[in-house]
XYZ file of C-alpha atoms in Angstrom:
475
model
C 41.999 181.390 0.991
C 43.511 178.091 -0.165
C 45.283 179.217 -3.291
C 47.792 176.391 -3.419
C 45.454 173.396 -3.475
C 44.412 173.555 -7.116
C 47.891 174.217 -8.474
C 49.337 171.137 -6.776
C 47.060 168.689 -8.596
C 48.999 166.953 -11.378
C 46.287 167.464 -14.013
C 45.884 171.123 -13.166
C 49.633 171.635 -13.267
C 49.953 170.050 -16.704
C 47.086 172.118 -18.108
C 47.734 175.463 -16.416
C 51.502 175.711 -16.910
C 51.463 176.372 -20.685
C 48.634 178.876 -20.286
C 50.382 180.806 -17.535
C 53.557 181.010 -19.575
C 51.705 182.213 -22.664
C 50.292 185.064 -20.603
C 53.704 186.503 -19.765
C 55.296 189.441 -21.553
C 57.492 187.872 -24.181
C 60.444 190.212 -23.709
C 61.068 189.127 -20.129
C 61.631 185.435 -20.801
C 62.482 185.181 -24.502
C 66.261 185.134 -24.133
C 66.584 182.224 -21.746
C 63.534 180.005 -21.605
C 65.190 177.546 -19.233
C 65.703 180.234 -16.569
C 62.086 180.881 -15.651
C 60.023 179.008 -13.095
C 56.392 178.860 -12.030
C 55.661 178.790 -8.305
C 53.281 175.909 -7.558
C 51.928 177.650 -4.469
C 51.300 181.151 -5.827
C 50.875 180.691 -9.584
C 53.518 183.346 -10.275
C 56.058 182.957 -13.062
C 59.462 184.422 -12.261
C 63.157 184.519 -13.079
C 65.735 183.939 -10.367
C 68.170 186.762 -9.722
C 70.501 187.835 -6.913
C 70.387 191.534 -6.025
C 68.734 193.924 -8.448
C 66.541 196.995 -8.878
C 63.447 197.478 -10.998
C 61.658 200.745 -11.794
C 58.238 201.699 -13.096
C 56.616 205.134 -13.188
C 57.273 206.979 -9.929
C 58.666 203.939 -8.125
C 61.903 202.023 -7.839
C 62.304 198.810 -5.846
C 65.636 197.285 -4.826
C 65.946 193.793 -3.330
C 68.941 191.945 -1.899
C 68.980 188.164 -1.854
C 71.842 187.882 0.628
C 70.035 189.796 3.359
C 66.450 189.205 2.249
C 65.870 192.943 2.594
C 64.491 195.648 0.318
C 64.230 199.386 -0.220
C 61.680 201.562 -2.009
C 62.456 204.817 -3.822
C 60.330 207.571 -5.329
C 61.293 208.964 -8.734
C 60.447 212.645 -9.207
C 59.889 214.591 -12.419
C 63.625 215.266 -12.781
C 64.391 211.554 -12.569
C 65.989 211.792 -9.130
C 65.579 208.768 -6.869
C 64.573 209.569 -3.281
C 64.767 206.772 -0.672
C 61.446 206.269 1.103
C 63.004 203.819 3.568
C 66.476 203.566 5.049
C 69.016 202.470 2.428
C 71.869 201.876 4.904
C 73.491 198.526 5.716
C 72.014 196.689 2.715
C 68.484 197.822 3.668
C 68.659 195.460 6.656
C 66.211 197.512 8.737
C 63.450 196.915 6.160
C 62.249 193.347 6.315
C 59.460 190.961 7.203
C 59.207 188.370 9.939
C 57.066 185.287 10.409
C 56.092 183.346 13.496
C 55.232 179.675 13.001
C 53.825 178.173 16.161
C 56.075 179.524 18.919
C 59.126 180.056 16.708
C 59.913 183.508 15.331
C 61.960 184.037 12.179
C 63.313 187.399 11.041
C 63.382 187.103 7.283
C 66.796 188.744 6.949
C 70.058 186.974 7.700
C 68.177 184.564 9.946
C 69.895 181.182 10.345
C 67.911 178.444 8.671
C 66.004 180.789 6.360
C 66.840 180.442 2.670
C 66.115 183.586 0.652
C 65.612 183.862 -3.093
C 65.041 187.089 -5.018
C 62.952 186.972 -8.177
C 62.051 189.135 -11.125
C 58.431 189.025 -12.269
C 56.767 190.723 -15.248
C 55.123 193.122 -12.775
C 57.852 193.886 -10.226
C 59.879 191.694 -7.886
C 59.576 189.076 -5.171
C 61.478 187.812 -2.161
C 60.884 184.164 -1.293
C 61.894 182.756 2.092
C 61.947 179.050 2.931
C 62.073 177.697 6.485
C 62.911 174.032 6.003
C 60.029 171.663 6.777
C 58.066 174.553 8.292
C 56.897 177.089 5.774
C 57.415 179.420 2.838
C 56.851 183.167 2.743
C 56.746 184.901 -0.645
C 56.615 188.705 -0.605
C 55.404 190.027 -3.944
C 55.823 193.680 -4.943
C 53.656 194.627 -7.918
C 53.735 198.056 -9.584
C 50.396 199.628 -10.465
C 48.801 203.051 -10.989
C 46.422 204.552 -8.444
C 44.264 205.731 -11.351
C 42.964 202.977 -13.641
C 43.009 205.407 -16.589
C 46.737 206.061 -16.137
C 49.804 204.021 -17.024
C 52.059 205.767 -14.484
C 52.760 203.457 -11.559
C 52.607 205.255 -8.210
C 51.426 202.348 -6.029
C 53.031 199.099 -4.904
C 50.744 196.202 -4.118
C 52.486 194.147 -1.433
C 51.196 190.585 -1.099
C 52.631 188.097 1.371
C 51.947 184.431 0.630
C 52.214 182.170 3.688
C 52.534 178.431 2.977
C 52.511 175.661 5.590
C 55.153 173.003 4.850
C 54.736 171.320 8.225
C 53.336 167.859 8.820
C 50.245 169.205 10.561
C 48.113 172.288 11.062
C 50.152 175.286 12.226
C 49.606 178.878 13.335
C 51.265 181.568 11.220
C 51.570 185.294 11.827
C 53.332 187.971 9.787
C 55.179 191.139 10.768
C 56.575 193.927 8.580
C 59.332 196.372 9.581
C 59.734 199.618 7.612
C 62.486 202.071 8.595
C 60.957 205.321 7.347
C 63.131 208.418 6.874
C 61.187 211.278 5.289
C 59.526 212.731 8.387
C 62.556 212.584 10.660
C 64.241 215.934 9.785
C 61.110 217.958 10.564
C 60.277 216.146 13.790
C 56.754 215.457 12.533
C 57.454 211.822 11.809
C 54.043 210.526 10.716
C 50.536 211.570 9.826
C 47.355 209.516 9.460
C 43.866 210.129 8.128
C 42.843 211.525 11.534
C 46.123 212.818 12.985
C 48.320 215.358 11.215
C 51.199 215.236 13.699
C 52.782 212.212 15.373
C 56.083 212.889 17.138
C 55.943 210.241 19.876
C 55.398 206.508 20.110
C 51.906 205.271 19.400
C 50.195 201.953 18.704
C 46.917 201.317 16.867
C 44.993 198.106 17.463
C 42.701 199.006 14.572
C 43.129 201.069 11.415
C 39.406 201.652 10.953
C 39.805 205.374 11.619
C 43.466 206.006 10.793
C 43.316 204.066 7.476
C 46.912 204.844 6.519
C 50.334 205.856 7.858
C 52.244 208.530 5.934
C 55.862 209.686 6.220
C 56.612 212.927 4.373
C 59.109 215.768 4.097
C 56.682 217.989 2.199
C 58.316 217.289 -1.141
C 58.149 213.477 -1.199
C 55.776 211.157 0.651
C 55.212 207.460 1.261
C 51.831 206.217 2.441
C 51.086 202.733 3.803
C 47.447 201.869 3.052
C 46.282 199.500 5.789
C 42.492 199.699 5.693
C 40.221 199.228 2.692
C 38.550 196.732 0.416
C 40.822 193.756 -0.199
C 43.320 194.921 2.427
C 43.767 192.452 5.264
C 42.961 193.783 8.747
C 45.949 194.441 10.982
C 46.482 193.241 14.556
C 48.741 196.042 15.785
C 50.366 198.980 13.981
C 53.241 200.485 15.961
C 55.196 203.708 15.427
C 58.360 203.770 17.515
C 62.136 204.099 17.468
C 63.708 201.695 14.974
C 65.999 200.058 17.513
C 63.173 199.653 19.996
C 61.077 197.859 17.394
C 63.967 195.650 16.297
C 64.773 194.406 19.800
C 61.284 194.209 21.201
C 58.865 191.308 21.473
C 56.887 189.964 18.517
C 54.201 192.574 19.183
C 56.031 195.700 20.376
C 55.100 197.425 23.603
C 55.056 201.219 23.592
C 55.041 204.178 25.950
C 52.857 206.906 24.515
C 55.004 209.668 26.024
C 58.297 208.246 24.712
C 60.028 210.030 21.839
C 61.623 208.401 18.802
C 65.063 208.523 20.441
C 67.048 205.627 21.869
C 70.500 205.070 23.353
C 71.768 204.043 19.918
C 69.981 206.499 17.654
C 68.378 209.932 17.715
C 65.098 210.820 16.059
C 65.003 207.458 14.264
C 61.397 206.395 13.728
C 60.027 203.289 12.065
C 56.771 201.494 11.353
C 55.969 197.956 12.488
C 52.842 196.150 11.292
C 51.620 192.933 12.920
C 48.890 190.943 11.221
C 46.559 188.533 13.081
C 47.387 184.865 13.516
C 46.014 182.493 10.899
C 45.585 178.727 11.004
C 46.952 176.811 8.035
C 46.408 173.150 7.326
C 49.280 171.140 5.869
C 50.231 172.514 2.411
C 47.603 175.261 2.593
C 48.359 178.932 1.943
C 47.030 182.368 2.787
C 47.666 185.788 1.268
C 48.010 189.059 3.179
C 47.755 192.209 1.065
C 48.286 195.926 1.565
C 49.410 198.860 -0.596
C 52.108 201.531 -0.572
C 51.411 204.829 -2.355
C 53.957 207.539 -3.158
C 53.792 211.247 -3.875
C 56.515 213.348 -5.492
C 57.170 216.985 -6.393
C 55.086 218.284 -3.461
C 52.040 216.277 -4.560
C 50.306 214.226 -1.885
C 50.043 210.456 -2.402
C 46.794 209.356 -4.004
C 46.016 206.919 -1.191
C 42.538 208.195 -0.347
C 41.507 208.251 -3.997
C 42.924 204.771 -4.498
C 41.046 203.385 -1.476
C 37.828 204.859 -2.872
C 38.573 203.270 -6.234
C 39.133 199.913 -4.532
C 35.799 200.221 -2.772
C 34.008 201.041 -6.011
C 35.917 198.557 -8.188
C 37.469 201.316 -10.328
C 41.049 200.028 -10.388
C 43.255 197.878 -12.595
C 42.666 194.976 -10.191
C 40.036 193.250 -12.297
C 39.591 189.519 -12.564
C 38.388 189.417 -16.166
C 41.500 189.086 -18.263
C 41.298 188.268 -21.978
C 41.348 184.582 -22.866
C 43.402 185.229 -25.973
C 46.881 186.502 -25.058
C 48.214 186.312 -28.600
C 48.260 190.084 -29.000
C 51.312 190.139 -26.723
C 53.275 188.421 -29.477
C 51.472 189.750 -32.519
C 52.690 192.364 -34.958
C 50.925 195.679 -35.448
C 48.601 194.398 -38.180
C 47.775 191.161 -36.375
C 47.212 192.994 -33.120
C 44.175 194.723 -34.568
C 42.484 191.374 -35.159
C 42.845 189.805 -31.735
C 40.922 190.375 -28.567
C 42.069 193.248 -26.339
C 41.809 193.585 -22.553
C 38.467 194.809 -21.285
C 37.769 198.499 -21.208
C 38.245 198.731 -17.439
C 41.696 197.125 -17.420
C 44.857 199.168 -17.715
C 45.889 197.444 -20.913
C 49.578 197.606 -20.063
C 51.398 194.385 -20.901
C 52.656 193.695 -17.397
C 49.096 193.307 -16.079
C 47.915 190.656 -18.494
C 47.858 187.209 -16.906
C 48.797 188.533 -13.456
C 47.861 185.977 -10.768
C 44.943 187.201 -8.711
C 45.010 187.959 -5.008
C 41.329 188.446 -4.272
C 38.254 188.418 -6.475
C 36.039 191.460 -6.929
C 33.525 190.493 -9.560
C 31.660 193.126 -11.512
C 28.009 192.300 -12.021
C 27.676 194.359 -15.192
C 30.269 192.157 -16.942
C 28.966 188.785 -15.803
C 26.430 188.270 -18.576
C 28.827 189.515 -21.223
C 31.472 186.813 -21.121
C 31.417 185.126 -17.729
C 34.147 185.444 -15.168
C 37.363 183.468 -15.333
C 39.646 184.474 -12.499
C 43.232 183.766 -13.496
C 43.306 180.646 -15.602
C 41.501 179.001 -18.476
C 42.175 175.296 -17.911
C 40.732 172.896 -20.448
C 39.730 170.432 -17.714
C 36.972 167.872 -18.160
C 33.430 168.450 -16.919
C 33.817 165.487 -14.575
C 36.870 167.051 -12.941
C 35.020 170.336 -12.616
C 32.113 168.644 -10.878
C 34.336 166.754 -8.442
C 36.375 169.823 -7.502
C 33.340 172.040 -7.062
C 31.184 169.568 -5.123
C 33.948 168.896 -2.578
C 34.399 172.571 -1.815
C 30.673 173.285 -1.999
C 30.043 170.841 0.863
C 32.537 172.767 2.978
C 30.624 176.019 2.486
C 27.132 174.586 2.970
C 26.936 175.066 6.740
C 28.150 178.658 6.662
C 25.641 179.493 3.939
C 22.789 178.051 5.995
C 23.916 179.933 9.085
C 23.646 183.185 7.148
C 20.328 182.364 5.503
C 18.277 184.761 7.607
C 20.682 187.626 7.031
C 20.822 186.851 3.323
C 17.049 186.956 3.093
C 16.945 190.314 4.844
C 19.543 191.930 2.596
C 17.927 190.522 -0.539
C 14.772 192.538 0.116
C 16.441 195.940 -0.068
C 14.483 196.942 -3.167
C 11.875 195.432 -5.462
C 14.053 195.925 -8.529
C 16.915 193.993 -6.981
C 14.562 191.217 -5.922
C 13.243 190.860 -9.455
C 16.783 190.668 -10.784
C 17.628 187.882 -8.375
C 14.598 185.881 -9.453
C 15.749 185.822 -13.055
C 17.480 182.583 -14.131
C 21.266 182.710 -14.431
C 22.708 181.814 -17.818
C 25.857 179.726 -17.330
C 28.606 180.059 -19.946
C 31.345 177.615 -20.918
C 33.921 179.722 -19.072
C 31.962 179.371 -15.829
C 32.155 175.571 -16.089
C 35.943 175.710 -16.035
C 37.495 173.950 -13.030
C 39.783 176.836 -12.163
C 36.948 179.329 -12.338
C 34.763 177.228 -10.034
C 37.627 176.747 -7.594
C 38.323 180.492 -7.360
C 34.624 181.290 -7.044
C 34.287 178.935 -4.074
C 37.419 180.340 -2.440
C 36.124 183.876 -2.838
C 32.794 182.936 -1.255
C 34.701 181.423 1.663
C 36.808 184.551 2.078
C 33.678 186.712 2.229
C 32.002 184.426 4.746
C 35.075 184.255 6.979
C 36.115 187.907 6.906
C 33.727 190.437 8.396
C 35.857 193.266 7.009
C 35.254 192.191 3.408
C 31.718 190.883 3.579
C 29.159 192.317 1.191
C 25.922 190.458 1.853
C 24.310 191.306 -1.475
C 27.385 190.158 -3.378
C 27.590 187.005 -1.242
C 23.983 186.136 -2.088
C 24.634 186.637 -5.788
C 27.798 184.517 -5.783
C 26.123 181.676 -3.896
C 23.289 181.759 -6.404
C 25.798 181.643 -9.253
C 27.584 178.665 -7.668
C 24.294 176.795 -7.240
C 23.446 177.423 -10.885
C 26.853 176.145 -12.016
C 26.503 172.937 -9.998
C 22.994 172.379 -11.309
C 24.247 172.890 -14.855
C 27.014 170.310 -14.350
C 24.564 167.762 -12.925
C 22.205 168.233 -15.851
C 25.008 167.504 -18.323
C 25.732 164.055 -16.878
């Protein structure tokens, strides 16, 4: 997914910047307007900070700029904060790593890696820069597992990988999480299919396991690693923390080995390796997963949240209101302006949030059109140029799937009739940013077998064709 390309164009930057800033909660940036920035590669607006903590609902996140590390806490009904990961030594055992080509970089105290911690309206970020090689931005966004709730009990973790090299490079990401909750009982981890893990194990697929949970019975943390919009993993390893820290890029395990080492006893940790990705110069890719928490003897809502993701019943909707003025309006004025759609959370910190992946809802398409995360007032000529360039890149893959598309389109007579009906294109769908995100989403579906939904792919390709035809007819 080439998120960065559109934001780097001078025209797009001039048009999008004011709109992005208008979408932000006023209270976060009102005091010091000069202190905020907008990341050209990710679209996020943020304020620089050093080391800080931020809380929402059942979650607290602490980040440290000096070490580039982080820690996550659960907040129970009494307001007590329970560490879900090791909080010792400035959280140094919780961190990410990146491999660019043959060079590996631990994103904590690593020489040559510049770390910056950031506040966002939705949580926090850690940005790491490897000079002339790449950028990694780890975004932590609070959200509820239930779209009808305003209590955050889930963290969306999104890692942006950006190639700053002079040529195409291979990137791969690794996450290290020093879990603590399951260690006292000896039952260190559970998964969707295994309710007791007390020895080293490695999963080359999470298709069956789906998630990794560490719990003490009272408090739980659950890493959701398989589901709609969650990037497939390469290897998921449960082992002793010191073994994982000193091992190769992809750890090797002995299935009979306990979680003990010479340096530490009963000290387990989770390591997640994601597959290699190829990035052209200045291109970017996003890797996303979720962390769910449970408190007061309640299990995390991971399974319910994964089902909601699959069915589109979450706060992660693309259709944000075009008019953000209600964020700044008084009580009387607020009644007159447009509100978020009925399926959005409606909480201020979600409005204008940059999108990670697009899950369009067919029932809303005819109502107002779909504008992913920007409403640029670009010219129709610019829209045509941007869309035609990317459309040519997707032409071959669409033709290669033509037979499969035809097969899936004949599932029922009612669906076939619906597809034969002409598509009405709105002004919003002619927007350059909308077209760009639509094309990128089509590409992501075509390139990722885990995400592909053939019926949705057919519909989106048909929508793109209709948009291009509309643009041609206007010239």
